Coordinates of C-alpha atoms in Angstrom, one line a residue:
X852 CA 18.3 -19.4 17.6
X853 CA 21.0 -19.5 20.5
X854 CA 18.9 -17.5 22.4
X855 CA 15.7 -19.2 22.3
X856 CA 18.1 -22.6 22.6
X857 CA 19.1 -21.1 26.3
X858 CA 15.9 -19.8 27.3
X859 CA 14.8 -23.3 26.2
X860 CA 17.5 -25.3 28.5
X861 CA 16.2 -22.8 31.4
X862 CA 12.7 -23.7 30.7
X863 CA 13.6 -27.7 30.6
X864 CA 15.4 -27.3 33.9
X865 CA 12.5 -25.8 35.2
X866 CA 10.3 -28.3 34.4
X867 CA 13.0 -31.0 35.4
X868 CA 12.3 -29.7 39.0
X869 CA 8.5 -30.7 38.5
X870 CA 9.3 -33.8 37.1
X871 CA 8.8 -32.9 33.9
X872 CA 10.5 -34.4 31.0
X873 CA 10.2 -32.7 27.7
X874 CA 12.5 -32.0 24.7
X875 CA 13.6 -28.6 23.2
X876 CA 12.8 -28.4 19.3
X877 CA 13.7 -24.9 17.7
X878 CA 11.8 -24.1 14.5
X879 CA 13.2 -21.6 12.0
X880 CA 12.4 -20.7 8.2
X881 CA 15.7 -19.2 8.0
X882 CA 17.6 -22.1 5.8
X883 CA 20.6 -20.4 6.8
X884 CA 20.5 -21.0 10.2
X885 CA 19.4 -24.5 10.3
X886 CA 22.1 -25.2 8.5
X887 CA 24.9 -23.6 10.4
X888 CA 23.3 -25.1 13.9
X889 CA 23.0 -28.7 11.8
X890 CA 26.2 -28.7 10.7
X891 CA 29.8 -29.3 13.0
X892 CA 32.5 -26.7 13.1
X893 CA 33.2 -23.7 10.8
X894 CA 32.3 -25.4 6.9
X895 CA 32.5 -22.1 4.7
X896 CA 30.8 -19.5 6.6
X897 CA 33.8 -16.7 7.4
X898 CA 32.7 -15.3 10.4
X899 CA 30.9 -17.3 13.5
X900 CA 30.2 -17.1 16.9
X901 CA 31.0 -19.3 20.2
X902 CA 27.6 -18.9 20.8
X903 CA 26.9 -20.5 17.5
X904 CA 29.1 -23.4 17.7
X905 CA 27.8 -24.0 21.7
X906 CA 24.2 -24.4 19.8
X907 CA 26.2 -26.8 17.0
X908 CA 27.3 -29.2 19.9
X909 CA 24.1 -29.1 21.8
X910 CA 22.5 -30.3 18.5
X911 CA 24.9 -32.7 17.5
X912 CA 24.3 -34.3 21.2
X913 CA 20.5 -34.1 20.1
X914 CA 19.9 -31.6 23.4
X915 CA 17.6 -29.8 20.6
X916 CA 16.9 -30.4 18.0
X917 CA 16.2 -27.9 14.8
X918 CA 13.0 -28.0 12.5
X919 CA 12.5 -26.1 8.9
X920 CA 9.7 -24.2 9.2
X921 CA 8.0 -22.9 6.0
X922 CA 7.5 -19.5 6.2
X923 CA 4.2 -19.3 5.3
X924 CA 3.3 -21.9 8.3
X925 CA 5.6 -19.8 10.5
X926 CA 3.5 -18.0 13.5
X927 CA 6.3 -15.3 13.9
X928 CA 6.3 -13.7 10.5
X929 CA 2.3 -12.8 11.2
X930 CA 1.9 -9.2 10.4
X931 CA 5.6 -8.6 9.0
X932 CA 4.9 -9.4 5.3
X933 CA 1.7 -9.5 2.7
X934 CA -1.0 -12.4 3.9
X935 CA -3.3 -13.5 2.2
X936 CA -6.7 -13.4 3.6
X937 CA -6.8 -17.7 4.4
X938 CA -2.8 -17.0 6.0
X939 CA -4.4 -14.1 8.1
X940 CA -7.0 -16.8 9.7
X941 CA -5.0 -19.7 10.0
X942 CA -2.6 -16.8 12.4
X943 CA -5.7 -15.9 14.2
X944 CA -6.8 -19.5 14.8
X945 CA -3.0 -21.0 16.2
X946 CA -3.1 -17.9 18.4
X947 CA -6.7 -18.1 19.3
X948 CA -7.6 -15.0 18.1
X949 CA -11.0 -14.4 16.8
X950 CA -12.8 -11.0 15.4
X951 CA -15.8 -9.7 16.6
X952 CA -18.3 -7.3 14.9
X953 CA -19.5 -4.0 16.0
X954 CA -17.8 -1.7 18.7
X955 CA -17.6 -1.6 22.4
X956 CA -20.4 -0.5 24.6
X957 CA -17.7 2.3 26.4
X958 CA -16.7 3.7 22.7
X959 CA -17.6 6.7 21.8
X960 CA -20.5 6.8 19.2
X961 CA -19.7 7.5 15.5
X962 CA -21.9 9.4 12.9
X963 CA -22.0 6.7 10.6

């Protein structure tokens, strides 16, 4: 998350120079990590990073903010866990994908 935070910041400055204005929202199925970045300071988790608690005060300043993604909406897990046939399309569709029948006029022919 801290990473896609800073590539997000780079991104907004960016599109400051266009004058653009547009928000960073992070979305993440791991509970986790929404917590840690929602929450202020240490809490009970033994071992953090600066990196972790920059993100903390960029959220608590509402610089990004942090959404709970269900995993089965989540567009990253595609292909990284059993899908059912419907999850499989509703990937394809958010990522415009589409599948075609029959093979390409360069393939080699088949027997069957």
């Amino acid at each position: 998350m801290v990473k896609g935070a800073s590539e997000g910041l780079g991104m907004q400055a960016m599109f400051k120079d266009f004058d653009v204005d547009c928000g960073i929202t992070l979305k993440s199925d791991a509970s986790a990590a929404v917590a840690i970045a929602n929450r202020r300071g240490f809490g009970k988790v033994r071992h953090i990073e600066v990196c972790q608690l920059w993100l903390q005060d960029k959220v608590r300043r509402g610089d990004i903010t942090i959404v709970k993604v269900g995993t089965h909406e989540n567009l990253a897990d595609a292909l990284t866990k059993y899908v059912s046939c419907d999850g499989m399309r509703m990937h394809m569709r958010c990522t415009n994908q589409y599948l075609l029948q029959g093979r390409h006029d360069l393939a080699p022919a088949t027997e069957c």
